[in-house]
Amino acid sequence: MDYVQITPKQRDEMLRAVGATGIDDLLRPLFGNEPRQAPRPLNLPPSLDEMSLRAHVSAIAGKNSTGREKSCFLGGGAYDHFIPAVVDALANKAEFLTAYSPYQPEASQGALQAFFEWQTMLCRLTGMEVASVSLYDGAHAVSEAAILALNATGKHEIIVSEGVHPHYRAVLKARLADMPGVRYTEIPLKDGVIDTMEMEGELDEDTAAVICQSPNFLGEVERVETIAKFARANESLMVQVFNPLSLGLLKHPGEMDVDVAVGEGQSLGIPLSYGGPYLGLLAAKAKYVRKVPGHIVGQTVDAAGNRAFCLTLQAREQHVRRERANSNVSTNEGLLALRAAIYLAALGPAGLREVAQTCHNKAAYLVKQLAARGIRRRHPTRPFFNEVLVKLTEPVHAALARASDAGILAGYAVGEHYPEFADCLMIAVTERRTKKEIDALVEVLAAGAPAGAAS
Amino acid sequence: MTSHPEHLIFEISTPGARAVDTPPCDVPYSEIDPSIASFVETELPEVGQLDLVRHYTRLTNRLFCVDTNFYPLGSCTMKYNPKVSERLARHSGWEWLHPLQSDNDCQGSLALLFSLRTMLQEMAGLPEVSLHPAAGAHGQWAVLRMVMAYLQDRGQPHRRTVLVADNAHGTNPASATSAGATVVTVRSTPDGLLDLDHLKQCLGEHDVAALMIAQPNCAGKFDPNFRKIVDAVHDAGAMVYLDGANLNAMLGLARAGDLGVDAMHFGTHLSLGTPHGCGGPGAGPIAVCDALAPYLPVPQVVERGGRYAWDYDRPKSIGRIHGFFGQFTVLVRAYTYLRSLGPDGLRHVSETAVLCANYLAQRIRDVYPLPYGPPPGQPMATDPCAHGFVALPKHLHDAGVSTMDVAKALIDRGYHPPTVHWPLPDSLTIEPTETESKHTLDAFADALLSIADQSAKDPAVLKEAPHNAPVRRVDEIAAARNPVLVWKPSTP
């Protein structure tokens, strides 16, 4: 099925209308105005009819072993949250799905208004003053924030906490590589959070920004206000990588004098989807608006004086500014921004708080139950959200294997990125995990702890 | 579309209203550390479920989309988005798959990605593909970074200029700057083709890393000198990057690698039919030659003895470019589309896309002259367009009707406007794609012709268009002059 609606008879009519004897007449310049050679057959599998296609692709999907079949305690930047049916019902509507980017405002008011509402929600969530519609994902948002800081300050160094998601740091490093004069400095962790003394030592007059994640990759909550004070004193931008759902409970970036708040919106109603497409979030203080990348929707009026919306401040963007644009981003994650807006509107402030609190309650319950069996958090006194880092007395891979056999995805072995925590397992607990599932996880992990361990 | 004024969701909020319940908590309450807690509740909308549903559903009635309207946007390839792709992309087998699960758990997803990688390599005629880029612009930046890294390794770090055609999509120069290059623009000839002499001059005057070019180009022309262009660039020691924006005219007919291209990207939300989603998510897989392959982003999906895995052992890689593995469920849609087409379908798609564009051009060109078309009186086949064509409504301008007026008048007639003001000031760039019926093509041509009639009889109506849309013409200048970017209760 190729979805062509032109019939062979119409094809002949149309060829005649354009003065062609065959389609090759229209393709001459592609072949350098030489006679077209017999096309080399493409070595591709033959087309499948719909019934066969559905069977084929379902069979492929069936080879995955998902969190549907297993209890998912994996986090690390992607979380198994509950998505109400109304979110799917609205976000999957064909009108949202098959619309183009809203460059022609009179034909796009529905999308523009939804994005304007989303920008408002994102600003309220983060305590920031301006936001763009979307970036590719959390990693992209972090990279764009770094570029924003370099452009806004004219300075050349980006300081990044090791608590920022390892993949985001890798993407940022790739983005800054080979930029003349730009320095990328990582600050190690101390007791699971950014080593502020090291950071202080690295801050200098050429530091454009400090980028810190809170809750950080390990689930530990950082002292963002303190870090922001250091950045402010040094005339550097404070960039926080935030977790949007955590803001149902935790102080938001605006309360902590953050300049640019970036994050991953996957936990706002977006399915796990094997890592993508996800949703990059970027919000900032008003003074940085002209440096913000991506689409921004503004409110205005139409010729009759009625309220209307349109993309605005487009001089920042590639289609106007070309090589002098803030960013090359064009197609972004519009539909997922819509989905996140619908999710937040569905939850409302009370729902958001409830979900965040439930995630915290369940994570705290896990911590308590594990502690009773001798398995403790690596940093027992530090506040956490959604994810906990626990120290195991057996090799982490052995625990993971045993859990997998019991139908549990027990968590993430952070040793791959944090050698000092090679004996630790990072466990995410969302509102979807029942007490029964948590108890089962505890049993599985306890089976690997020495009996009667008290330390 | 409906034109009743629409309340913002904040304006229909009622304190205490709830749309959904939340999963119950079956464990004890645990207080969050007060030093990190917020005591300020986020001011999100409070609506019941019916009002939530009505609000967003009513917004869908104030929106054009492919499922309701024809979108002849040049270089956007707004073709039909197959429903079977939606169904398969939402399979629980990937909706619930966590990206950090072991490769063992993900053999289905990995198999699909590997198959897609293989198919795109074959279609590109290039040895290796990465599926990570989240959009075409992302792919462009990644390839340019790879080219720079490659040149650095070859002891040519001074090559930091990227040549861009003057009619290239804005992402091209923006990506080049993002990759640390200096952009130099190569002129087009009056025929809408790349000026070979100017190209050679630029190649001589600058240390060029790469030329970014589309085939067909954004003037809607297959450049018959493509081979000469490629040779000139290679002779100067630089590489050729093909912007895949207009691939819809070339799929199944010619392969970038066979044309001498060193690297390219596919826009899945363009020629591979994945939906546009009001501005994404799309995907921009890249295909590269052997020389560039070692620099591809990590990780790469590989197959070893019938098992699939992510390979991180790529010491020359430019690194990671996405948080996880790219836009996976978008790639599922690209895969299902390609499996639905097969090789014959690909060819049929491109041939029909070119035919539809030429047919539409033929129908309107007497009234909407084509700056890059055949002389008046000669049929389109004597100097055909490719996936789309550029029209300059000069006669209407003489009547005081601007190109933007034509665009807005099309909205009144139920058509999304074509691309306006690019690649030429005041131009309309029209790309119908292959999925439209002849009815639609003819009706659109008739609409354009009726607008031209109206410009002679009653231009004022056109100048004030649209009249039938949810809003009248929007004051974009005021929006930029006094930016209002969030809603406040005091906002009128």
PDB file of N, CA and C in Angstrom, chain A residues 1-2 5 18 43 48 56 64-65 78 97 99 104 106-107 110 113 117 119 137 167 249 251 274 277 299-303 307 322-323 328 332-333 335 353-354 357 361-362 432 435, chain B residues 7 9 11 18 22 26 30 36 38 41 55 62 64 96-98 101 105 108-109 122 168 175 177 277-280 310 323 327 335 339 348 381 408 435 472-475 484-485:
ATOM      1  N   MET A   1       0.865  -1.193   0.000  1.00  0.00           N
ATOM      2  CA  MET A   1       0.000   0.000   0.000  1.00  0.00           C
ATOM      3  C   MET A   1       0.889   1.227   0.000  1.00  0.00           C
ATOM      4  N   ASP A   2       0.739   2.060  -1.007  1.00  0.00           N
ATOM      5  CA  ASP A   2       1.552   3.280  -1.026  1.00  0.00           C
ATOM      6  C   ASP A   2       0.718   4.545  -0.912  1.00  0.00           C
ATOM      7  N   GLN A   5      -3.427   7.986  -4.642  1.00  0.00           N
ATOM      8  CA  GLN A   5      -4.834   7.950  -5.056  1.00  0.00           C
ATOM      9  C   GLN A   5      -4.995   8.150  -6.561  1.00  0.00           C
ATOM     10  N   VAL A  18       0.751  17.608 -19.085  1.00  0.00           N
ATOM     11  CA  VAL A  18       2.044  18.298 -18.922  1.00  0.00           C
ATOM     12  C   VAL A  18       2.964  18.087 -20.114  1.00  0.00           C
ATOM     13  N   ASN A  43      17.446  -3.411  -2.935  1.00  0.00           N
ATOM     14  CA  ASN A  43      17.444  -4.643  -2.165  1.00  0.00           C
ATOM     15  C   ASN A  43      16.685  -4.410  -0.861  1.00  0.00           C
ATOM     16  N   LEU A  48       4.339  -5.352   2.249  1.00  0.00           N
ATOM     17  CA  LEU A  48       3.438  -6.214   3.001  1.00  0.00           C
ATOM     18  C   LEU A  48       2.043  -5.626   2.963  1.00  0.00           C
ATOM     19  N   HIS A  56       3.395  -9.048  11.371  1.00  0.00           N
ATOM     20  CA  HIS A  56       4.859  -8.970  11.365  1.00  0.00           C
ATOM     21  C   HIS A  56       5.379  -8.051  12.471  1.00  0.00           C
ATOM     22  N   ASN A  64      10.012  -8.180  22.815  1.00  0.00           N
ATOM     23  CA  ASN A  64      10.469  -7.357  23.938  1.00  0.00           C
ATOM     24  C   ASN A  64       9.880  -7.892  25.230  1.00  0.00           C
ATOM     25  N   SER A  65      10.584  -7.664  26.319  1.00  0.00           N
ATOM     26  CA  SER A  65      10.081  -8.061  27.629  1.00  0.00           C
ATOM     27  C   SER A  65       9.941  -6.790  28.439  1.00  0.00           C
ATOM     28  N   ALA A  78      13.957   8.168  32.958  1.00  0.00           N
ATOM     29  CA  ALA A  78      12.723   7.724  32.312  1.00  0.00           C
ATOM     30  C   ALA A  78      11.929   6.961  33.375  1.00  0.00           C
ATOM     31  N   LEU A  97      -2.373  15.352  15.853  1.00  0.00           N
ATOM     32  CA  LEU A  97      -1.327  14.472  15.342  1.00  0.00           C
ATOM     33  C   LEU A  97      -0.868  14.876  13.946  1.00  0.00           C
ATOM     34  N   ALA A  99      -1.360  17.819  12.242  1.00  0.00           N
ATOM     35  CA  ALA A  99      -1.213  19.243  11.919  1.00  0.00           C
ATOM     36  C   ALA A  99       0.259  19.581  11.738  1.00  0.00           C
ATOM     37  N   GLN A 104       1.296  29.449  10.172  1.00  0.00           N
ATOM     38  CA  GLN A 104       0.186  30.257   9.655  1.00  0.00           C
ATOM     39  C   GLN A 104      -0.851  30.354  10.769  1.00  0.00           C
ATOM     40  N   GLU A 106      -3.679  31.811  11.434  1.00  0.00           N
ATOM     41  CA  GLU A 106      -5.134  31.705  11.267  1.00  0.00           C
ATOM     42  C   GLU A 106      -5.574  30.262  11.058  1.00  0.00           C
ATOM     43  N   ALA A 107      -4.656  29.426  10.610  1.00  0.00           N
ATOM     44  CA  ALA A 107      -4.969  28.009  10.378  1.00  0.00           C
ATOM     45  C   ALA A 107      -4.538  27.140  11.551  1.00  0.00           C
ATOM     46  N   GLY A 110      -5.795  26.487  17.284  1.00  0.00           N
ATOM     47  CA  GLY A 110      -5.950  25.413  18.276  1.00  0.00           C
ATOM     48  C   GLY A 110      -4.606  25.016  18.879  1.00  0.00           C
ATOM     49  N   GLN A 113      -2.939  28.127  20.803  1.00  0.00           N
ATOM     50  CA  GLN A 113      -3.519  28.363  22.122  1.00  0.00           C
ATOM     51  C   GLN A 113      -3.067  27.292  23.107  1.00  0.00           C
ATOM     52  N   GLU A 117      -0.962  28.032  26.523  1.00  0.00           N
ATOM     53  CA  GLU A 117      -1.373  27.526  27.834  1.00  0.00           C
ATOM     54  C   GLU A 117      -0.250  26.684  28.435  1.00  0.00           C
ATOM     55  N   GLN A 119       3.029  26.892  27.822  1.00  0.00           N
ATOM     56  CA  GLN A 119       4.107  27.777  28.264  1.00  0.00           C
ATOM     57  C   GLN A 119       3.771  28.359  29.635  1.00  0.00           C
ATOM     58  N   ASP A 137      14.799  16.686  23.947  1.00  0.00           N
ATOM     59  CA  ASP A 137      14.723  15.907  25.189  1.00  0.00           C
ATOM     60  C   ASP A 137      15.514  16.639  26.254  1.00  0.00           C
ATOM     61  N   HIS A 167      24.098  10.742  30.603  1.00  0.00           N
ATOM     62  CA  HIS A 167      23.827  10.866  29.173  1.00  0.00           C
ATOM     63  C   HIS A 167      23.706  12.333  28.776  1.00  0.00           C
ATOM     64  N   LEU A 249       6.004  18.743  44.895  1.00  0.00           N
ATOM     65  CA  LEU A 249       6.371  18.709  46.305  1.00  0.00           C
ATOM     66  C   LEU A 249       7.539  19.629  46.647  1.00  0.00           C
ATOM     67  N   LYS A 251      10.584  22.630  46.187  1.00  0.00           N
ATOM     68  CA  LYS A 251      10.706  24.042  45.786  1.00  0.00           C
ATOM     69  C   LYS A 251      11.002  24.096  44.287  1.00  0.00           C
ATOM     70  N   TYR A 274      10.722   3.083  24.987  1.00  0.00           N
ATOM     71  CA  TYR A 274      12.116   2.725  24.722  1.00  0.00           C
ATOM     72  C   TYR A 274      12.980   3.967  24.478  1.00  0.00           C
ATOM     73  N   PRO A 277      10.070   9.149  21.343  1.00  0.00           N
ATOM     74  CA  PRO A 277      10.412  10.552  21.549  1.00  0.00           C
ATOM     75  C   PRO A 277      10.064  11.048  22.948  1.00  0.00           C
ATOM     76  N   GLN A 299       0.684  36.101  22.642  1.00  0.00           N
ATOM     77  CA  GLN A 299      -0.705  36.533  22.499  1.00  0.00           C
ATOM     78  C   GLN A 299      -0.736  37.877  21.785  1.00  0.00           C
ATOM     79  N   THR A 300      -1.693  38.044  20.917  1.00  0.00           N
ATOM     80  CA  THR A 300      -1.847  39.299  20.189  1.00  0.00           C
ATOM     81  C   THR A 300      -3.323  39.473  19.863  1.00  0.00           C
ATOM     82  N   VAL A 301      -3.613  40.288  18.858  1.00  0.00           N
ATOM     83  CA  VAL A 301      -4.996  40.453  18.408  1.00  0.00           C
ATOM     84  C   VAL A 301      -5.072  40.192  16.907  1.00  0.00           C
ATOM     85  N   ASP A 302      -6.285  39.938  16.442  1.00  0.00           N
ATOM     86  CA  ASP A 302      -6.482  39.822  14.998  1.00  0.00           C
ATOM     87  C   ASP A 302      -7.052  41.137  14.461  1.00  0.00           C
ATOM     88  N   ALA A 303      -7.357  41.144  13.170  1.00  0.00           N
ATOM     89  CA  ALA A 303      -7.796  42.393  12.537  1.00  0.00           C
ATOM     90  C   ALA A 303      -9.126  42.895  13.096  1.00  0.00           C
ATOM     91  N   ARG A 307      -8.719  38.415  20.598  1.00  0.00           N
ATOM     92  CA  ARG A 307      -7.503  37.733  21.031  1.00  0.00           C
ATOM     93  C   ARG A 307      -7.110  36.655  20.024  1.00  0.00           C
ATOM     94  N   ARG A 322      18.686  32.342  10.116  1.00  0.00           N
ATOM     95  CA  ARG A 322      19.588  31.412   9.432  1.00  0.00           C
ATOM     96  C   ARG A 322      20.869  31.220  10.246  1.00  0.00           C
ATOM     97  N   GLU A 323      22.034  31.606   9.705  1.00  0.00           N
ATOM     98  CA  GLU A 323      23.269  31.258  10.424  1.00  0.00           C
ATOM     99  C   GLU A 323      23.439  32.017  11.729  1.00  0.00           C
ATOM    100  N   ASN A 328      19.616  25.781  15.811  1.00  0.00           N
ATOM    101  CA  ASN A 328      19.136  25.295  14.512  1.00  0.00           C
ATOM    102  C   ASN A 328      17.812  24.551  14.623  1.00  0.00           C
ATOM    103  N   ASN A 332      10.413  20.106  16.526  1.00  0.00           N
ATOM    104  CA  ASN A 332      10.829  19.827  17.901  1.00  0.00           C
ATOM    105  C   ASN A 332       9.968  18.688  18.459  1.00  0.00           C
ATOM    106  N   GLU A 333       9.226  18.877  19.526  1.00  0.00           N
ATOM    107  CA  GLU A 333       8.415  17.797  20.135  1.00  0.00           C
ATOM    108  C   GLU A 333       7.020  18.313  20.433  1.00  0.00           C
ATOM    109  N   LEU A 335       3.870  17.756  19.697  1.00  0.00           N
ATOM    110  CA  LEU A 335       2.759  16.922  20.157  1.00  0.00           C
ATOM    111  C   LEU A 335       2.957  16.469  21.596  1.00  0.00           C
ATOM    112  N   ARG A 353       0.357  17.303  43.277  1.00  0.00           N
ATOM    113  CA  ARG A 353       0.886  17.131  44.638  1.00  0.00           C
ATOM    114  C   ARG A 353       0.674  15.693  45.112  1.00  0.00           C
ATOM    115  N   GLU A 354      -0.505  15.166  44.841  1.00  0.00           N
ATOM    116  CA  GLU A 354      -0.807  13.784  45.265  1.00  0.00           C
ATOM    117  C   GLU A 354       0.156  12.788  44.635  1.00  0.00           C
ATOM    118  N   GLN A 357       3.581  13.180  46.108  1.00  0.00           N
ATOM    119  CA  GLN A 357       3.607  12.686  47.479  1.00  0.00           C
ATOM    120  C   GLN A 357       3.572  11.161  47.515  1.00  0.00           C
ATOM    121  N   ASN A 361       6.116   8.775  49.246  1.00  0.00           N
ATOM    122  CA  ASN A 361       5.696   7.816  50.274  1.00  0.00           C
ATOM    123  C   ASN A 361       6.213   6.425  49.954  1.00  0.00           C
ATOM    124  N   LYS A 362       6.038   6.033  48.702  1.00  0.00           N
ATOM    125  CA  LYS A 362       6.414   4.672  48.307  1.00  0.00           C
ATOM    126  C   LYS A 362       7.931   4.487  48.337  1.00  0.00           C
ATOM    127  N   ARG A 432       2.953   3.999  40.512  1.00  0.00           N
ATOM    128  CA  ARG A 432       2.406   2.764  39.933  1.00  0.00           C
ATOM    129  C   ARG A 432       2.837   1.517  40.693  1.00  0.00           C
ATOM    130  N   LYS A 435       2.223  -1.727  47.034  1.00  0.00           N
ATOM    131  CA  LYS A 435       2.913  -2.211  48.243  1.00  0.00           C
ATOM    132  C   LYS A 435       3.381  -3.651  48.016  1.00  0.00           C
TER     133      LYS A 435
ATOM    134  N   HIS B   7     -12.174  30.290  25.217  1.00  0.00           N
ATOM    135  CA  HIS B   7     -11.563  30.606  26.506  1.00  0.00           C
ATOM    136  C   HIS B   7     -10.258  29.863  26.676  1.00  0.00           C
ATOM    137  N   ILE B   9      -7.795  27.766  29.147  1.00  0.00           N
ATOM    138  CA  ILE B   9      -8.154  26.793  30.166  1.00  0.00           C
ATOM    139  C   ILE B   9      -8.132  27.416  31.557  1.00  0.00           C
ATOM    140  N   GLU B  11      -9.148  30.322  32.218  1.00  0.00           N
ATOM    141  CA  GLU B  11     -10.360  31.134  32.348  1.00  0.00           C
ATOM    142  C   GLU B  11     -11.589  30.287  32.659  1.00  0.00           C
ATOM    143  N   ARG B  18     -11.650  18.695  39.750  1.00  0.00           N
ATOM    144  CA  ARG B  18     -10.676  17.640  39.491  1.00  0.00           C
ATOM    145  C   ARG B  18     -11.087  16.897  38.227  1.00  0.00           C
ATOM    146  N   THR B  22      -6.035   9.958  41.219  1.00  0.00           N
ATOM    147  CA  THR B  22      -4.648   9.514  41.093  1.00  0.00           C
ATOM    148  C   THR B  22      -4.513   8.147  41.764  1.00  0.00           C
ATOM    149  N   ASP B  26      -0.945   2.956  49.051  1.00  0.00           N
ATOM    150  CA  ASP B  26      -1.193   1.854  49.971  1.00  0.00           C
ATOM    151  C   ASP B  26      -0.063   1.677  50.986  1.00  0.00           C
ATOM    152  N   SER B  30       4.790   9.828  54.238  1.00  0.00           N
ATOM    153  CA  SER B  30       6.134  10.182  54.687  1.00  0.00           C
ATOM    154  C   SER B  30       6.376  11.648  54.366  1.00  0.00           C
ATOM    155  N   ILE B  36      13.403  21.319  51.829  1.00  0.00           N
ATOM    156  CA  ILE B  36      13.366  21.291  50.362  1.00  0.00           C
ATOM    157  C   ILE B  36      11.946  21.373  49.824  1.00  0.00           C
ATOM    158  N   SER B  38       8.173  22.693  48.958  1.00  0.00           N
ATOM    159  CA  SER B  38       7.544  23.939  48.564  1.00  0.00           C
ATOM    160  C   SER B  38       6.237  24.063  49.324  1.00  0.00           C
ATOM    161  N   GLU B  41       1.469  26.053  46.222  1.00  0.00           N
ATOM    162  CA  GLU B  41       0.909  25.098  45.271  1.00  0.00           C
ATOM    163  C   GLU B  41       1.024  25.673  43.863  1.00  0.00           C
ATOM    164  N   HIS B  55     -12.560  21.353  26.218  1.00  0.00           N
ATOM    165  CA  HIS B  55     -11.590  22.400  25.917  1.00  0.00           C
ATOM    166  C   HIS B  55     -10.647  21.964  24.800  1.00  0.00           C
ATOM    167  N   ARG B  62     -10.199  24.153  15.780  1.00  0.00           N
ATOM    168  CA  ARG B  62      -9.661  25.454  15.375  1.00  0.00           C
ATOM    169  C   ARG B  62      -8.284  25.265  14.755  1.00  0.00           C
ATOM    170  N   PHE B  64      -6.120  23.422  11.253  1.00  0.00           N
ATOM    171  CA  PHE B  64      -6.012  22.622  10.043  1.00  0.00           C
ATOM    172  C   PHE B  64      -5.139  21.412  10.352  1.00  0.00           C
ATOM    173  N   TRP B  96       5.807   0.316  26.873  1.00  0.00           N
ATOM    174  CA  TRP B  96       6.208   0.045  28.251  1.00  0.00           C
ATOM    175  C   TRP B  96       7.674  -0.355  28.382  1.00  0.00           C
ATOM    176  N   LEU B  97       8.427  -0.243  27.316  1.00  0.00           N
ATOM    177  CA  LEU B  97       9.816  -0.702  27.357  1.00  0.00           C
ATOM    178  C   LEU B  97      10.718   0.421  27.843  1.00  0.00           C
ATOM    179  N   HIS B  98      11.437   0.190  28.920  1.00  0.00           N
ATOM    180  CA  HIS B  98      12.299   1.204  29.504  1.00  0.00           C
ATOM    181  C   HIS B  98      13.655   1.192  28.782  1.00  0.00           C
ATOM    182  N   GLN B 101      16.592  -0.963  30.144  1.00  0.00           N
ATOM    183  CA  GLN B 101      16.528  -2.418  30.261  1.00  0.00           C
ATOM    184  C   GLN B 101      17.663  -3.031  29.446  1.00  0.00           C
ATOM    185  N   ASP B 105      16.303  -7.848  26.995  1.00  0.00           N
ATOM    186  CA  ASP B 105      14.868  -7.589  27.130  1.00  0.00           C
ATOM    187  C   ASP B 105      14.310  -6.882  25.905  1.00  0.00           C
ATOM    188  N   GLY B 108      13.186  -7.182  20.407  1.00  0.00           N
ATOM    189  CA  GLY B 108      12.224  -6.756  19.391  1.00  0.00           C
ATOM    190  C   GLY B 108      12.551  -5.358  18.879  1.00  0.00           C
ATOM    191  N   SER B 109      12.684  -4.407  19.794  1.00  0.00           N
ATOM    192  CA  SER B 109      13.008  -3.030  19.403  1.00  0.00           C
ATOM    193  C   SER B 109      14.323  -2.961  18.650  1.00  0.00           C
ATOM    194  N   GLU B 122      20.353   0.982   2.336  1.00  0.00           N
ATOM    195  CA  GLU B 122      20.099   0.574   0.952  1.00  0.00           C
ATOM    196  C   GLU B 122      19.477   1.721   0.161  1.00  0.00           C
ATOM    197  N   ALA B 168      18.711  27.221   0.308  1.00  0.00           N
ATOM    198  CA  ALA B 168      18.650  26.117   1.271  1.00  0.00           C
ATOM    199  C   ALA B 168      17.721  26.469   2.426  1.00  0.00           C
ATOM    200  N   SER B 175      22.599  25.020  11.326  1.00  0.00           N
ATOM    201  CA  SER B 175      23.315  23.814  11.770  1.00  0.00           C
ATOM    202  C   SER B 175      24.809  23.991  11.573  1.00  0.00           C
ATOM    203  N   THR B 177      26.552  26.758  11.664  1.00  0.00           N
ATOM    204  CA  THR B 177      27.072  27.618  12.730  1.00  0.00           C
ATOM    205  C   THR B 177      27.151  26.848  14.040  1.00  0.00           C
ATOM    206  N   GLY B 277       2.561  16.336  14.034  1.00  0.00           N
ATOM    207  CA  GLY B 277       2.304  16.606  15.445  1.00  0.00           C
ATOM    208  C   GLY B 277       2.344  18.061  15.889  1.00  0.00           C
ATOM    209  N   CYS B 278       1.943  19.025  15.045  1.00  0.00           N
ATOM    210  CA  CYS B 278       1.992  20.450  15.406  1.00  0.00           C
ATOM    211  C   CYS B 278       3.418  20.930  15.639  1.00  0.00           C
ATOM    212  N   GLY B 279       4.394  20.227  15.119  1.00  0.00           N
ATOM    213  CA  GLY B 279       5.779  20.655  15.285  1.00  0.00           C
ATOM    214  C   GLY B 279       6.650  19.580  15.909  1.00  0.00           C
ATOM    215  N   GLY B 280       6.417  18.347  15.545  1.00  0.00           N
ATOM    216  CA  GLY B 280       7.212  17.238  16.063  1.00  0.00           C
ATOM    217  C   GLY B 280       6.389  16.376  16.996  1.00  0.00           C
ATOM    218  N   TRP B 310      23.378  -2.897  21.486  1.00  0.00           N
ATOM    219  CA  TRP B 310      23.921  -1.552  21.313  1.00  0.00           C
ATOM    220  C   TRP B 310      25.442  -1.631  21.441  1.00  0.00           C
ATOM    221  N   GLY B 323      19.519  11.696  24.556  1.00  0.00           N
ATOM    222  CA  GLY B 323      19.501  11.144  25.905  1.00  0.00           C
ATOM    223  C   GLY B 323      19.485   9.626  25.928  1.00  0.00           C
ATOM    224  N   GLN B 327      14.242   8.884  18.520  1.00  0.00           N
ATOM    225  CA  GLN B 327      12.771   8.976  18.582  1.00  0.00           C
ATOM    226  C   GLN B 327      12.155   7.624  18.243  1.00  0.00           C
ATOM    227  N   TYR B 335       9.397   2.638   9.857  1.00  0.00           N
ATOM    228  CA  TYR B 335       9.591   1.233   9.488  1.00  0.00           C
ATOM    229  C   TYR B 335       8.319   0.655   8.877  1.00  0.00           C
ATOM    230  N   ARG B 339       7.828  -0.795   5.076  1.00  0.00           N
ATOM    231  CA  ARG B 339       7.406  -2.178   4.841  1.00  0.00           C
ATOM    232  C   ARG B 339       6.094  -2.221   4.067  1.00  0.00           C
ATOM    233  N   HIS B 348       7.018   4.283  -7.047  1.00  0.00           N
ATOM    234  CA  HIS B 348       5.702   4.803  -7.427  1.00  0.00           C
ATOM    235  C   HIS B 348       5.422   6.114  -6.700  1.00  0.00           C
ATOM    236  N   ALA B 381       6.700  19.533 -19.310  1.00  0.00           N
ATOM    237  CA  ALA B 381       7.689  18.481 -19.592  1.00  0.00           C
ATOM    238  C   ALA B 381       8.949  19.028 -20.250  1.00  0.00           C
ATOM    239  N   LYS B 408      -3.614  33.864   2.740  1.00  0.00           N
ATOM    240  CA  LYS B 408      -4.735  33.962   3.680  1.00  0.00           C
ATOM    241  C   LYS B 408      -6.068  33.680   2.990  1.00  0.00           C
ATOM    242  N   THR B 435       0.056  11.699  -2.307  1.00  0.00           N
ATOM    243  CA  THR B 435      -1.116  11.051  -1.710  1.00  0.00           C
ATOM    244  C   THR B 435      -2.411  11.803  -1.985  1.00  0.00           C
ATOM    245  N   ARG B 472      -9.481  36.496  12.421  1.00  0.00           N
ATOM    246  CA  ARG B 472      -9.131  37.278  11.237  1.00  0.00           C
ATOM    247  C   ARG B 472      -7.610  37.363  11.185  1.00  0.00           C
ATOM    248  N   ARG B 473      -7.078  38.135  10.240  1.00  0.00           N
ATOM    249  CA  ARG B 473      -5.635  38.148  10.088  1.00  0.00           C
ATOM    250  C   ARG B 473      -4.970  38.599  11.380  1.00  0.00           C
ATOM    251  N   VAL B 474      -3.972  37.817  11.771  1.00  0.00           N
ATOM    252  CA  VAL B 474      -3.339  37.999  13.078  1.00  0.00           C
ATOM    253  C   VAL B 474      -2.229  39.042  12.993  1.00  0.00           C
ATOM    254  N   ASP B 475      -2.186  39.928  13.968  1.00  0.00           N
ATOM    255  CA  ASP B 475      -1.169  40.978  13.995  1.00  0.00           C
ATOM    256  C   ASP B 475       0.106  40.418  14.612  1.00  0.00           C
ATOM    257  N   VAL B 484       3.658  39.019  24.834  1.00  0.00           N
ATOM    258  CA  VAL B 484       2.888  38.482  25.952  1.00  0.00           C
ATOM    259  C   VAL B 484       2.996  36.973  25.817  1.00  0.00           C
ATOM    260  N   LEU B 485       3.820  36.357  26.682  1.00  0.00           N
ATOM    261  CA  LEU B 485       4.227  34.979  26.423  1.00  0.00           C
ATOM    262  C   LEU B 485       3.653  33.995  27.430  1.00  0.00           C
TER     263      LEU B 485
END
